[in-house]
Amino acid sequence: MEGAARAARYRDVFGNGEFRSLWFAELISTAGDQVARVALSYLVYQGTESAALAALTFALTMLPALFGPLLAGLADRYPRRQVMIVADVLRAVLVGFMAIPNLPLYLMFPLVFVVTLVTSPSNAARGALLADVLSGDELTVGQGLRGMVDQVGQVGGYALGGFLIAAFSANGALLGDAASFVLSALLIIFGVRRRPAANAGGEHISLWESTRRGAVLVWSDRQLRTLVALIWMIGLPVAAEGLAVPYVAQTAHQDPVASGWLLAANPLGAVLGAFLITKLAPALRLRLMGPLAAASGLPLLVCVLQPPVAVSCLMFGLSGAAAAYMVVAPPAFIQRTPVTGRGQAIGLMSSGAIAAQGIAVALAGVVAEATGSAGALGITGVATLVVGAALALAWKRASGGAVLSDA
């Protein structure tokens, strides 16, 4: 596991050709996903003038993650490279269908659901394959670079989505997303070598049984269940992003520019936080993981006072920087899991994190109806602080104050 050796450097990780292919493939497909979210919401609202249906469309890009663990076992049953390629090709075809002009909603919604559902085995395979490509502290740095992909992809993808819709059309933007999956598949085909399935020659079990075993694996290990709880609690600070637009409406009189800055502040803070945390010694990162999770809620408390937008942006950025503990927690989780069940465990971890974000955003919206968005941000901050502090203590006990050991 991670020891006292020097921290790996970015050039060490980017020197690995397979990692470069995986990284660029994920960057391209992540940006494409954000383009699709913008385009789909635009198409649905344009066709129905219903904000509720537009919101439902956006939610459909997250909620299928609740069923994701059922398919994550495919990342152990079949070669992980093959799972990723098939998932990319399938999503390219489905998104291409969604780009058909005037597609009825009764066809659009199931397609969105399936595209999102297919993401689960792909993410599980990618995370497990990363542990085959990188080892030791290089895996942590590689995970940090993956986190940067997610944040940069969000900011760039949303902006690119708006540009593509304005320049071509929402249907044209969806075709761009389909093309991103094709390009991702090609990068994996030519940049990642073939490996056998993790449980090649092992017993063949149902996906349901695989899911059950994955859950037992995680919840029977004190360190793994604490790590997965830390990973899932990311939904709490992320919920602040769902409150950004109504919060700005209260404090900046619905200034769209201010909304854009506030939405960008959190992922930009996360990129900076990820960069800084990978510069620390590996053992120190593990010790700081819990305190940073709790600290990600503190800046949100300031927003209760409804300070100027610039200060609110700073607070959102600081929250995102503290939430960069997510650079450390997933690789610690991955390295703790045995190779044969790793894909299933990663599917449970990543699907739970996505679902937790969707649920937290929805609950924060309900709270905001009663307290106002500023009050809801304060409650979100308190919840993050309390849950994070409890998990920091649980992690200290589970790890015994020492560095993790291999499973």
mmCIF file of C-alpha atoms in Angstrom:
data_model
loop_
_atom_site.group_PDB
_atom_site.id
_atom_site.type_symbol
_atom_site.label_atom_id
_atom_site.label_comp_id
_atom_site.label_asym_id
_atom_site.label_seq_id
_atom_site.Cartn_x
_atom_site.Cartn_y
_atom_site.Cartn_z
ATOM 1 C CA MET A 1 0.000 0.000 0.000
ATOM 2 C CA GLU A 2 1.151 3.592 0.398
ATOM 3 C CA GLY A 3 4.222 3.928 2.492
ATOM 4 C CA ALA A 4 6.765 6.488 3.521
ATOM 5 C CA ALA A 5 8.493 6.682 0.133
ATOM 6 C CA ARG A 6 8.562 9.925 -1.792
ATOM 7 C CA ALA A 7 5.397 11.057 -3.493
ATOM 8 C CA ALA A 8 5.084 10.042 -7.126
ATOM 9 C CA ARG A 9 5.268 12.859 -9.648
ATOM 10 C CA TYR A 10 2.916 13.718 -12.475
ATOM 11 C CA ARG A 11 5.628 13.013 -15.039
ATOM 12 C CA ASP A 12 6.092 9.542 -13.553
ATOM 13 C CA VAL A 13 2.423 8.801 -14.143
ATOM 14 C CA PHE A 14 2.156 10.449 -17.575
ATOM 15 C CA GLY A 15 5.226 8.503 -18.614
ATOM 16 C CA ASN A 16 2.996 5.422 -18.658
ATOM 17 C CA GLY A 17 1.526 5.120 -22.156
ATOM 18 C CA GLU A 18 -1.477 3.062 -21.049
ATOM 19 C CA PHE A 19 -2.376 5.645 -18.422
ATOM 20 C CA ARG A 20 -2.158 8.426 -21.015
ATOM 21 C CA SER A 21 -4.617 6.593 -23.246
ATOM 22 C CA LEU A 22 -7.014 5.947 -20.351
ATOM 23 C CA TRP A 23 -6.734 9.544 -19.152
ATOM 24 C CA PHE A 24 -7.373 11.176 -22.520
ATOM 25 C CA ALA A 25 -10.215 8.754 -23.258
ATOM 26 C CA GLU A 26 -11.874 9.673 -19.966
ATOM 27 C CA LEU A 27 -11.318 13.408 -20.531
ATOM 28 C CA ILE A 28 -12.994 13.249 -23.936
ATOM 29 C CA SER A 29 -15.970 11.139 -22.839
ATOM 30 C CA THR A 30 -16.484 13.178 -19.631
ATOM 31 C CA ALA A 31 -16.641 16.420 -21.587
ATOM 32 C CA GLY A 32 -19.032 14.710 -23.992
ATOM 33 C CA ASP A 33 -21.272 13.683 -21.086
ATOM 34 C CA GLN A 34 -21.581 17.282 -19.915
ATOM 35 C CA VAL A 35 -22.359 18.412 -23.462
ATOM 36 C CA ALA A 36 -25.125 15.801 -23.549
ATOM 37 C CA ARG A 37 -26.595 16.970 -20.221
ATOM 38 C CA VAL A 38 -26.878 20.532 -21.515
ATOM 39 C CA ALA A 39 -28.227 19.442 -24.902
ATOM 40 C CA LEU A 40 -30.802 17.020 -23.487
ATOM 41 C CA SER A 41 -32.137 19.524 -20.960
ATOM 42 C CA TYR A 42 -32.350 22.121 -23.731
ATOM 43 C CA LEU A 43 -34.131 19.750 -26.121
ATOM 44 C CA VAL A 44 -36.688 18.666 -23.536
ATOM 45 C CA TYR A 45 -37.409 22.183 -22.327
ATOM 46 C CA GLN A 46 -37.600 23.501 -25.880
ATOM 47 C CA GLY A 47 -40.078 20.779 -26.810
ATOM 48 C CA THR A 48 -42.235 20.856 -23.664
ATOM 49 C CA GLU A 49 -41.572 24.218 -21.961
ATOM 50 C CA SER A 50 -41.650 22.181 -18.746
ATOM 51 C CA ALA A 51 -38.947 22.926 -16.183
ATOM 52 C CA ALA A 52 -39.951 19.767 -14.297
ATOM 53 C CA LEU A 53 -39.348 17.537 -17.335
ATOM 54 C CA ALA A 54 -36.044 19.290 -18.032
ATOM 55 C CA ALA A 55 -35.002 18.624 -14.423
ATOM 56 C CA LEU A 56 -36.157 15.013 -14.735
ATOM 57 C CA THR A 57 -33.973 14.625 -17.814
ATOM 58 C CA PHE A 58 -30.965 15.902 -15.857
ATOM 59 C CA ALA A 59 -31.805 13.571 -12.954
ATOM 60 C CA LEU A 60 -31.945 10.607 -15.336
ATOM 61 C CA THR A 61 -28.212 11.121 -15.938
ATOM 62 C CA MET A 62 -27.609 10.271 -12.243
ATOM 63 C CA LEU A 63 -30.400 8.079 -10.868
ATOM 64 C CA PRO A 64 -29.551 4.924 -12.870
ATOM 65 C CA ALA A 65 -26.395 4.780 -10.731
ATOM 66 C CA LEU A 66 -28.637 3.246 -8.046
ATOM 67 C CA PHE A 67 -28.782 0.114 -10.239
ATOM 68 C CA GLY A 68 -25.152 0.362 -11.335
ATOM 69 C CA PRO A 69 -23.704 -2.182 -8.867
ATOM 70 C CA LEU A 70 -25.746 -4.933 -10.562
ATOM 71 C CA LEU A 71 -23.706 -4.464 -13.752
ATOM 72 C CA ALA A 72 -20.367 -3.617 -12.147
ATOM 73 C CA GLY A 73 -19.566 -7.328 -11.825
ATOM 74 C CA LEU A 74 -19.069 -7.415 -15.601
ATOM 75 C CA ALA A 75 -15.718 -5.697 -14.956
ATOM 76 C CA ASP A 76 -14.549 -8.862 -13.158
ATOM 77 C CA ARG A 77 -16.279 -11.406 -15.395
ATOM 78 C CA TYR A 78 -14.870 -10.108 -18.710
ATOM 79 C CA PRO A 79 -11.576 -8.439 -19.696
ATOM 80 C CA ARG A 80 -11.783 -4.858 -18.449
ATOM 81 C CA ARG A 81 -10.431 -3.374 -21.663
ATOM 82 C CA GLN A 82 -13.183 -5.189 -23.575
ATOM 83 C CA VAL A 83 -15.887 -3.966 -21.162
ATOM 84 C CA MET A 84 -14.799 -0.352 -21.681
ATOM 85 C CA ILE A 85 -14.699 -0.652 -25.471
ATOM 86 C CA VAL A 86 -18.131 -2.304 -25.700
ATOM 87 C CA ALA A 87 -19.610 0.301 -23.332
ATOM 88 C CA ASP A 88 -18.206 3.173 -25.405
ATOM 89 C CA VAL A 89 -19.499 1.712 -28.693
ATOM 90 C CA LEU A 90 -22.931 1.012 -27.213
ATOM 91 C CA ARG A 91 -23.196 4.540 -25.794
ATOM 92 C CA ALA A 92 -22.101 6.046 -29.110
ATOM 93 C CA VAL A 93 -24.922 4.197 -30.904
ATOM 94 C CA LEU A 94 -27.568 5.087 -28.295
ATOM 95 C CA VAL A 95 -26.590 8.769 -28.133
ATOM 96 C CA GLY A 96 -26.634 8.808 -31.931
ATOM 97 C CA PHE A 97 -30.280 7.670 -31.782
ATOM 98 C CA MET A 98 -31.033 10.437 -29.275
ATOM 99 C CA ALA A 99 -29.727 12.962 -31.793
ATOM 100 C CA ILE A 100 -32.574 12.137 -34.205
ATOM 101 C CA PRO A 101 -34.681 15.318 -34.572
ATOM 102 C CA ASN A 102 -38.083 15.357 -32.845
ATOM 103 C CA LEU A 103 -37.501 12.064 -31.042
ATOM 104 C CA PRO A 104 -40.511 11.431 -28.733
ATOM 105 C CA LEU A 105 -39.878 11.651 -24.984
ATOM 106 C CA TYR A 106 -41.138 8.101 -24.458
ATOM 107 C CA LEU A 107 -38.112 6.992 -26.496
ATOM 108 C CA MET A 108 -35.702 9.675 -25.275
ATOM 109 C CA PHE A 109 -36.034 8.916 -21.548
ATOM 110 C CA PRO A 110 -35.357 5.158 -21.797
ATOM 111 C CA LEU A 111 -32.324 5.870 -23.995
ATOM 112 C CA VAL A 112 -30.946 8.338 -21.423
ATOM 113 C CA PHE A 113 -31.513 5.765 -18.674
ATOM 114 C CA VAL A 114 -29.701 2.973 -20.544
ATOM 115 C CA VAL A 115 -26.775 5.194 -21.571
ATOM 116 C CA THR A 116 -26.248 6.164 -17.930
ATOM 117 C CA LEU A 117 -26.658 2.582 -16.739
ATOM 118 C CA VAL A 118 -23.955 1.360 -19.142
ATOM 119 C CA THR A 119 -21.572 3.880 -17.585
ATOM 120 C CA SER A 120 -21.407 1.813 -14.383
ATOM 121 C CA PRO A 121 -19.530 -1.245 -15.716
ATOM 122 C CA SER A 122 -17.330 1.080 -17.757
ATOM 123 C CA ASN A 123 -16.345 3.102 -14.680
ATOM 124 C CA ALA A 124 -15.801 -0.072 -12.654
ATOM 125 C CA ALA A 125 -13.570 -1.506 -15.375
ATOM 126 C CA ARG A 126 -11.632 1.753 -15.716
ATOM 127 C CA GLY A 127 -10.989 2.053 -11.982
ATOM 128 C CA ALA A 128 -9.916 -1.578 -11.671
ATOM 129 C CA LEU A 129 -7.743 -1.388 -14.790
ATOM 130 C CA LEU A 130 -6.036 1.715 -13.420
ATOM 131 C CA ALA A 131 -4.826 -0.413 -10.508
ATOM 132 C CA ASP A 132 -3.339 -2.845 -13.056
ATOM 133 C CA VAL A 133 -1.598 -0.053 -14.962
ATOM 134 C CA LEU A 134 -0.302 1.918 -11.949
ATOM 135 C CA SER A 135 0.860 0.805 -8.519
ATOM 136 C CA GLY A 136 1.739 2.314 -5.138
ATOM 137 C CA ASP A 137 1.700 6.091 -4.923
ATOM 138 C CA GLU A 138 1.469 6.405 -8.703
ATOM 139 C CA LEU A 139 -2.098 5.106 -8.371
ATOM 140 C CA THR A 140 -2.958 7.950 -5.977
ATOM 141 C CA VAL A 141 -1.459 10.547 -8.317
ATOM 142 C CA GLY A 142 -3.231 8.911 -11.249
ATOM 143 C CA GLN A 143 -6.524 9.050 -9.362
ATOM 144 C CA GLY A 144 -5.827 12.723 -8.673
ATOM 145 C CA LEU A 145 -5.401 13.316 -12.376
ATOM 146 C CA ARG A 146 -8.683 11.464 -12.974
ATOM 147 C CA GLY A 147 -10.339 13.796 -10.464
ATOM 148 C CA MET A 148 -9.006 16.764 -12.406
ATOM 149 C CA VAL A 149 -10.479 15.236 -15.572
ATOM 150 C CA ASP A 150 -13.894 15.152 -13.898
ATOM 151 C CA GLN A 151 -13.725 18.766 -12.748
ATOM 152 C CA VAL A 152 -12.195 20.193 -15.929
ATOM 153 C CA GLY A 153 -14.609 18.102 -17.978
ATOM 154 C CA GLN A 154 -17.534 19.590 -16.065
ATOM 155 C CA VAL A 155 -16.456 23.196 -16.590
ATOM 156 C CA GLY A 156 -15.296 22.730 -20.189
ATOM 157 C CA GLY A 157 -18.135 20.400 -21.153
ATOM 158 C CA TYR A 158 -20.869 22.725 -19.951
ATOM 159 C CA ALA A 159 -19.275 25.639 -21.792
ATOM 160 C CA LEU A 160 -18.722 23.555 -24.927
ATOM 161 C CA GLY A 161 -22.318 22.309 -24.772
ATOM 162 C CA GLY A 162 -23.658 25.843 -24.844
ATOM 163 C CA PHE A 163 -21.372 26.730 -27.742
ATOM 164 C CA LEU A 164 -22.317 23.659 -29.796
ATOM 165 C CA ILE A 165 -26.036 24.244 -29.257
ATOM 166 C CA ALA A 166 -25.665 27.873 -30.363
ATOM 167 C CA ALA A 167 -23.452 27.003 -33.337
ATOM 168 C CA PHE A 168 -25.182 23.856 -34.614
ATOM 169 C CA SER A 169 -28.217 22.730 -32.562
ATOM 170 C CA ALA A 170 -28.897 20.516 -29.567
ATOM 171 C CA ASN A 171 -29.075 17.524 -31.921
ATOM 172 C CA GLY A 172 -25.686 18.436 -33.335
ATOM 173 C CA ALA A 173 -24.284 18.646 -29.790
ATOM 174 C CA LEU A 174 -25.548 15.105 -29.118
ATOM 175 C CA LEU A 175 -23.786 13.882 -32.255
ATOM 176 C CA GLY A 176 -20.631 15.445 -30.826
ATOM 177 C CA ASP A 177 -21.155 13.398 -27.655
ATOM 178 C CA ALA A 178 -21.578 10.227 -29.721
ATOM 179 C CA ALA A 179 -18.318 11.028 -31.521
ATOM 180 C CA SER A 180 -16.570 11.451 -28.153
ATOM 181 C CA PHE A 181 -17.414 7.851 -27.243
ATOM 182 C CA VAL A 182 -16.067 6.600 -30.580
ATOM 183 C CA LEU A 183 -12.813 8.480 -30.009
ATOM 184 C CA SER A 184 -12.607 7.144 -26.448
ATOM 185 C CA ALA A 185 -13.028 3.570 -27.716
ATOM 186 C CA LEU A 186 -10.273 4.065 -30.317
ATOM 187 C CA LEU A 187 -7.852 5.382 -27.679
ATOM 188 C CA ILE A 188 -8.469 2.298 -25.546
ATOM 189 C CA ILE A 189 -8.210 -0.107 -28.511
ATOM 190 C CA PHE A 190 -4.837 1.245 -29.637
ATOM 191 C CA GLY A 191 -3.435 2.475 -26.316
ATOM 192 C CA VAL A 192 -4.280 -0.224 -23.738
ATOM 193 C CA ARG A 193 -2.947 -3.763 -23.978
ATOM 194 C CA ARG A 194 -5.088 -6.879 -23.641
ATOM 195 C CA ARG A 195 -5.352 -8.582 -20.238
ATOM 196 C CA PRO A 196 -7.361 -11.638 -19.166
ATOM 197 C CA ALA A 197 -10.494 -11.270 -17.060
ATOM 198 C CA ALA A 198 -9.828 -10.925 -13.333
ATOM 199 C CA ASN A 199 -11.682 -14.137 -12.510
ATOM 200 C CA ALA A 200 -10.800 -16.028 -15.686
ATOM 201 C CA GLY A 201 -11.313 -19.725 -14.997
ATOM 202 C CA GLY A 202 -13.208 -18.992 -11.783
ATOM 203 C CA GLU A 203 -16.763 -19.946 -10.952
ATOM 204 C CA HIS A 204 -19.539 -18.308 -12.953
ATOM 205 C CA ILE A 205 -22.124 -16.635 -10.756
ATOM 206 C CA SER A 206 -25.133 -14.428 -11.440
ATOM 207 C CA LEU A 207 -24.766 -10.651 -11.461
ATOM 208 C CA TRP A 208 -27.043 -10.530 -8.426
ATOM 209 C CA GLU A 209 -24.772 -12.919 -6.499
ATOM 210 C CA SER A 210 -21.732 -10.933 -7.647
ATOM 211 C CA THR A 211 -23.337 -7.760 -6.317
ATOM 212 C CA ARG A 212 -24.129 -9.435 -2.997
ATOM 213 C CA ARG A 213 -20.561 -10.673 -2.635
ATOM 214 C CA GLY A 214 -19.206 -7.227 -3.461
ATOM 215 C CA ALA A 215 -21.363 -5.653 -0.766
ATOM 216 C CA VAL A 216 -20.272 -8.301 1.763
ATOM 217 C CA LEU A 217 -16.630 -7.708 0.812
ATOM 218 C CA VAL A 218 -16.934 -3.977 1.471
ATOM 219 C CA TRP A 219 -19.096 -4.027 4.584
ATOM 220 C CA SER A 220 -17.212 -6.849 6.320
ATOM 221 C CA ASP A 221 -13.942 -4.894 6.238
ATOM 222 C CA ARG A 222 -13.771 -1.985 8.688
ATOM 223 C CA GLN A 223 -11.377 0.064 6.570
ATOM 224 C CA LEU A 224 -13.287 -0.513 3.339
ATOM 225 C CA ARG A 225 -16.665 0.441 4.787
ATOM 226 C CA THR A 226 -15.187 3.598 6.338
ATOM 227 C CA LEU A 227 -13.544 4.517 3.050
ATOM 228 C CA VAL A 228 -16.722 3.941 1.046
ATOM 229 C CA ALA A 229 -18.666 6.083 3.530
ATOM 230 C CA LEU A 230 -16.116 8.892 3.077
ATOM 231 C CA ILE A 231 -16.471 8.564 -0.682
ATOM 232 C CA TRP A 232 -20.266 8.547 -0.610
ATOM 233 C CA MET A 233 -20.468 11.590 1.676
ATOM 234 C CA ILE A 234 -19.095 13.709 -1.187
ATOM 235 C CA GLY A 235 -22.761 14.183 -2.069
ATOM 236 C CA LEU A 236 -23.103 16.608 0.876
ATOM 237 C CA PRO A 237 -20.645 19.329 -0.222
ATOM 238 C CA VAL A 238 -21.553 18.763 -3.881
ATOM 239 C CA ALA A 239 -25.196 19.528 -3.023
ATOM 240 C CA ALA A 240 -24.132 23.165 -2.726
ATOM 241 C CA GLU A 241 -23.771 23.284 -6.507
ATOM 242 C CA GLY A 242 -27.465 22.438 -6.859
ATOM 243 C CA LEU A 243 -28.275 25.510 -4.757
ATOM 244 C CA ALA A 244 -25.976 27.897 -6.620
ATOM 245 C CA VAL A 245 -28.509 29.373 -9.039
ATOM 246 C CA PRO A 246 -31.297 30.076 -6.494
ATOM 247 C CA TYR A 247 -28.669 31.352 -4.027
ATOM 248 C CA VAL A 248 -27.408 33.862 -6.585
ATOM 249 C CA ALA A 249 -31.015 34.853 -7.306
ATOM 250 C CA GLN A 250 -31.332 35.836 -3.647
ATOM 251 C CA THR A 251 -28.035 37.675 -3.421
ATOM 252 C CA ALA A 252 -27.222 38.983 -6.909
ATOM 253 C CA HIS A 253 -30.638 39.564 -8.459
ATOM 254 C CA GLN A 254 -30.480 36.622 -10.878
ATOM 255 C CA ASP A 255 -27.202 37.686 -12.471
ATOM 256 C CA PRO A 256 -26.385 34.799 -14.873
ATOM 257 C CA VAL A 257 -22.701 35.735 -14.921
ATOM 258 C CA ALA A 258 -22.578 35.434 -11.125
ATOM 259 C CA SER A 259 -24.272 32.031 -11.346
ATOM 260 C CA GLY A 260 -21.651 30.868 -13.801
ATOM 261 C CA TRP A 261 -18.789 31.993 -11.569
ATOM 262 C CA LEU A 262 -20.312 30.316 -8.533
ATOM 263 C CA LEU A 263 -20.868 27.029 -10.391
ATOM 264 C CA ALA A 264 -17.292 27.117 -11.686
ATOM 265 C CA ALA A 265 -15.756 27.940 -8.293
ATOM 266 C CA ASN A 266 -16.266 24.507 -6.736
ATOM 267 C CA PRO A 267 -14.686 22.396 -9.507
ATOM 268 C CA LEU A 268 -11.865 24.928 -9.919
ATOM 269 C CA GLY A 269 -11.181 24.698 -6.181
ATOM 270 C CA ALA A 270 -11.222 20.914 -6.473
ATOM 271 C CA VAL A 271 -8.600 21.018 -9.251
ATOM 272 C CA LEU A 272 -6.331 23.220 -7.109
ATOM 273 C CA GLY A 273 -6.914 21.016 -4.061
ATOM 274 C CA ALA A 274 -6.110 17.868 -6.038
ATOM 275 C CA PHE A 275 -2.876 19.422 -7.276
ATOM 276 C CA LEU A 276 -1.789 20.432 -3.768
ATOM 277 C CA ILE A 277 -2.725 17.200 -1.988
ATOM 278 C CA THR A 278 -0.705 15.071 -4.407
ATOM 279 C CA LYS A 279 2.361 17.093 -3.399
ATOM 280 C CA LEU A 280 2.101 15.812 0.184
ATOM 281 C CA ALA A 281 3.768 12.679 1.538
ATOM 282 C CA PRO A 282 1.561 9.599 0.957
ATOM 283 C CA ALA A 283 1.108 8.802 4.678
ATOM 284 C CA LEU A 284 0.150 12.416 5.430
ATOM 285 C CA ARG A 285 -2.550 12.333 2.748
ATOM 286 C CA LEU A 286 -4.182 9.361 4.425
ATOM 287 C CA ARG A 287 -4.168 11.105 7.807
ATOM 288 C CA LEU A 288 -5.671 14.295 6.363
ATOM 289 C CA MET A 289 -8.432 12.498 4.441
ATOM 290 C CA GLY A 290 -11.050 12.593 7.234
ATOM 291 C CA PRO A 291 -10.344 16.139 8.481
ATOM 292 C CA LEU A 292 -10.546 17.479 4.921
ATOM 293 C CA ALA A 293 -13.899 15.752 4.404
ATOM 294 C CA ALA A 294 -15.256 17.548 7.471
ATOM 295 C CA ALA A 295 -13.599 20.843 6.520
ATOM 296 C CA SER A 296 -15.356 20.882 3.131
ATOM 297 C CA GLY A 297 -18.512 21.956 4.978
ATOM 298 C CA LEU A 298 -17.012 24.886 6.903
ATOM 299 C CA PRO A 299 -16.892 27.451 4.047
ATOM 300 C CA LEU A 300 -20.571 26.831 3.291
ATOM 301 C CA LEU A 301 -21.493 28.172 6.730
ATOM 302 C CA VAL A 302 -20.276 31.615 5.657
ATOM 303 C CA CYS A 303 -22.830 31.637 2.844
ATOM 304 C CA VAL A 304 -25.646 31.833 5.406
ATOM 305 C CA LEU A 305 -24.633 35.484 5.846
ATOM 306 C CA GLN A 306 -25.160 36.062 2.090
ATOM 307 C CA PRO A 307 -21.841 37.855 1.533
ATOM 308 C CA PRO A 308 -20.899 39.475 -1.795
ATOM 309 C CA VAL A 309 -20.736 37.106 -4.739
ATOM 310 C CA ALA A 310 -16.929 37.252 -4.821
ATOM 311 C CA VAL A 311 -16.764 36.014 -1.232
ATOM 312 C CA SER A 312 -19.332 33.293 -1.937
ATOM 313 C CA CYS A 313 -17.240 32.150 -4.907
ATOM 314 C CA LEU A 314 -14.196 31.980 -2.633
ATOM 315 C CA MET A 315 -16.160 29.891 -0.108
ATOM 316 C CA PHE A 316 -17.373 27.492 -2.815
ATOM 317 C CA GLY A 317 -13.801 27.220 -4.074
ATOM 318 C CA LEU A 318 -12.434 26.462 -0.592
ATOM 319 C CA SER A 319 -15.117 23.811 -0.115
ATOM 320 C CA GLY A 320 -14.110 22.223 -3.418
ATOM 321 C CA ALA A 321 -10.421 22.341 -2.437
ATOM 322 C CA ALA A 322 -11.117 20.510 0.843
ATOM 323 C CA ALA A 323 -13.261 17.975 -1.009
ATOM 324 C CA ALA A 324 -10.088 17.012 -2.886
ATOM 325 C CA TYR A 325 -9.746 14.314 -0.208
ATOM 326 C CA MET A 326 -11.498 12.359 -2.967
ATOM 327 C CA VAL A 327 -8.102 12.139 -4.650
ATOM 328 C CA VAL A 328 -6.922 9.973 -1.739
ATOM 329 C CA ALA A 329 -9.963 7.929 -0.694
ATOM 330 C CA PRO A 330 -10.745 6.046 -3.952
ATOM 331 C CA PRO A 331 -7.197 4.755 -4.585
ATOM 332 C CA ALA A 332 -6.938 3.725 -0.928
ATOM 333 C CA PHE A 333 -10.205 1.823 -1.388
ATOM 334 C CA ILE A 334 -9.072 0.257 -4.671
ATOM 335 C CA GLN A 335 -5.760 -0.972 -3.312
ATOM 336 C CA ARG A 336 -7.467 -2.446 -0.255
ATOM 337 C CA THR A 337 -9.759 -4.663 -2.379
ATOM 338 C CA PRO A 338 -8.625 -8.057 -3.743
ATOM 339 C CA VAL A 339 -8.034 -8.241 -7.497
ATOM 340 C CA THR A 340 -10.772 -10.794 -8.208
ATOM 341 C CA GLY A 341 -13.571 -8.715 -6.653
ATOM 342 C CA ARG A 342 -12.150 -5.297 -7.419
ATOM 343 C CA GLY A 343 -14.414 -4.398 -10.340
ATOM 344 C CA GLN A 344 -17.575 -5.174 -8.360
ATOM 345 C CA ALA A 345 -16.328 -3.236 -5.318
ATOM 346 C CA ILE A 346 -15.385 -0.228 -7.447
ATOM 347 C CA GLY A 347 -18.811 -0.320 -9.105
ATOM 348 C CA LEU A 348 -20.443 -0.183 -5.672
ATOM 349 C CA MET A 349 -18.154 2.672 -4.660
ATOM 350 C CA SER A 350 -18.601 4.829 -7.771
ATOM 351 C CA SER A 351 -22.312 4.164 -8.317
ATOM 352 C CA GLY A 352 -22.999 4.959 -4.665
ATOM 353 C CA ALA A 353 -21.091 8.228 -4.953
ATOM 354 C CA ILE A 354 -23.066 9.330 -8.021
ATOM 355 C CA ALA A 355 -26.397 8.313 -6.476
ATOM 356 C CA ALA A 356 -25.482 10.069 -3.213
ATOM 357 C CA GLN A 357 -24.871 13.286 -5.118
ATOM 358 C CA GLY A 358 -28.235 13.085 -6.863
ATOM 359 C CA ILE A 359 -30.075 12.343 -3.602
ATOM 360 C CA ALA A 360 -28.226 15.076 -1.701
ATOM 361 C CA VAL A 361 -28.987 17.667 -4.386
ATOM 362 C CA ALA A 362 -32.678 16.693 -4.340
ATOM 363 C CA LEU A 363 -32.882 16.876 -0.526
ATOM 364 C CA ALA A 364 -31.064 20.227 -0.480
ATOM 365 C CA GLY A 365 -33.655 21.560 -2.918
ATOM 366 C CA VAL A 366 -36.468 20.423 -0.620
ATOM 367 C CA VAL A 367 -34.796 22.099 2.368
ATOM 368 C CA ALA A 368 -34.288 25.287 0.351
ATOM 369 C CA GLU A 369 -38.042 25.488 -0.260
ATOM 370 C CA ALA A 370 -38.530 25.805 3.504
ATOM 371 C CA THR A 371 -35.443 27.768 4.586
ATOM 372 C CA GLY A 372 -34.263 29.625 1.497
ATOM 373 C CA SER A 373 -31.129 28.672 -0.413
ATOM 374 C CA ALA A 374 -28.777 30.472 1.992
ATOM 375 C CA GLY A 375 -30.267 28.589 4.936
ATOM 376 C CA ALA A 376 -30.063 25.310 3.016
ATOM 377 C CA LEU A 377 -26.371 25.965 2.313
ATOM 378 C CA GLY A 378 -25.803 26.457 6.032
ATOM 379 C CA ILE A 379 -27.600 23.203 6.861
ATOM 380 C CA THR A 380 -25.591 21.419 4.164
ATOM 381 C CA GLY A 381 -22.397 22.815 5.693
ATOM 382 C CA VAL A 382 -23.346 21.625 9.188
ATOM 383 C CA ALA A 383 -24.298 18.160 7.895
ATOM 384 C CA THR A 384 -20.984 17.901 6.029
ATOM 385 C CA LEU A 385 -19.035 18.981 9.105
ATOM 386 C CA VAL A 386 -20.802 16.544 11.442
ATOM 387 C CA VAL A 387 -20.718 13.526 9.110
ATOM 388 C CA GLY A 388 -17.142 14.264 8.080
ATOM 389 C CA ALA A 389 -15.973 14.569 11.689
ATOM 390 C CA ALA A 390 -17.645 11.268 12.609
ATOM 391 C CA LEU A 391 -16.032 9.508 9.647
ATOM 392 C CA ALA A 392 -12.645 11.107 10.398
ATOM 393 C CA LEU A 393 -12.819 9.548 13.865
ATOM 394 C CA ALA A 394 -14.000 6.227 12.412
ATOM 395 C CA TRP A 395 -11.114 6.236 9.933
ATOM 396 C CA LYS A 396 -8.574 6.979 12.672
ATOM 397 C CA ARG A 397 -9.868 3.970 14.626
ATOM 398 C CA ALA A 398 -10.093 1.704 11.587
ATOM 399 C CA SER A 399 -6.563 2.462 10.408
ATOM 400 C CA GLY A 400 -5.121 2.559 13.919
ATOM 401 C CA GLY A 401 -3.409 5.799 12.966
ATOM 402 C CA ALA A 402 -1.205 3.793 10.612
ATOM 403 C CA VAL A 403 -0.917 3.441 6.862
ATOM 404 C CA LEU A 404 -3.165 0.926 5.130
ATOM 405 C CA SER A 405 -1.882 -2.518 4.381
ATOM 406 C CA ASP A 406 -2.658 -4.583 1.336
ATOM 407 C CA ALA A 407 -5.754 -6.775 1.427
#
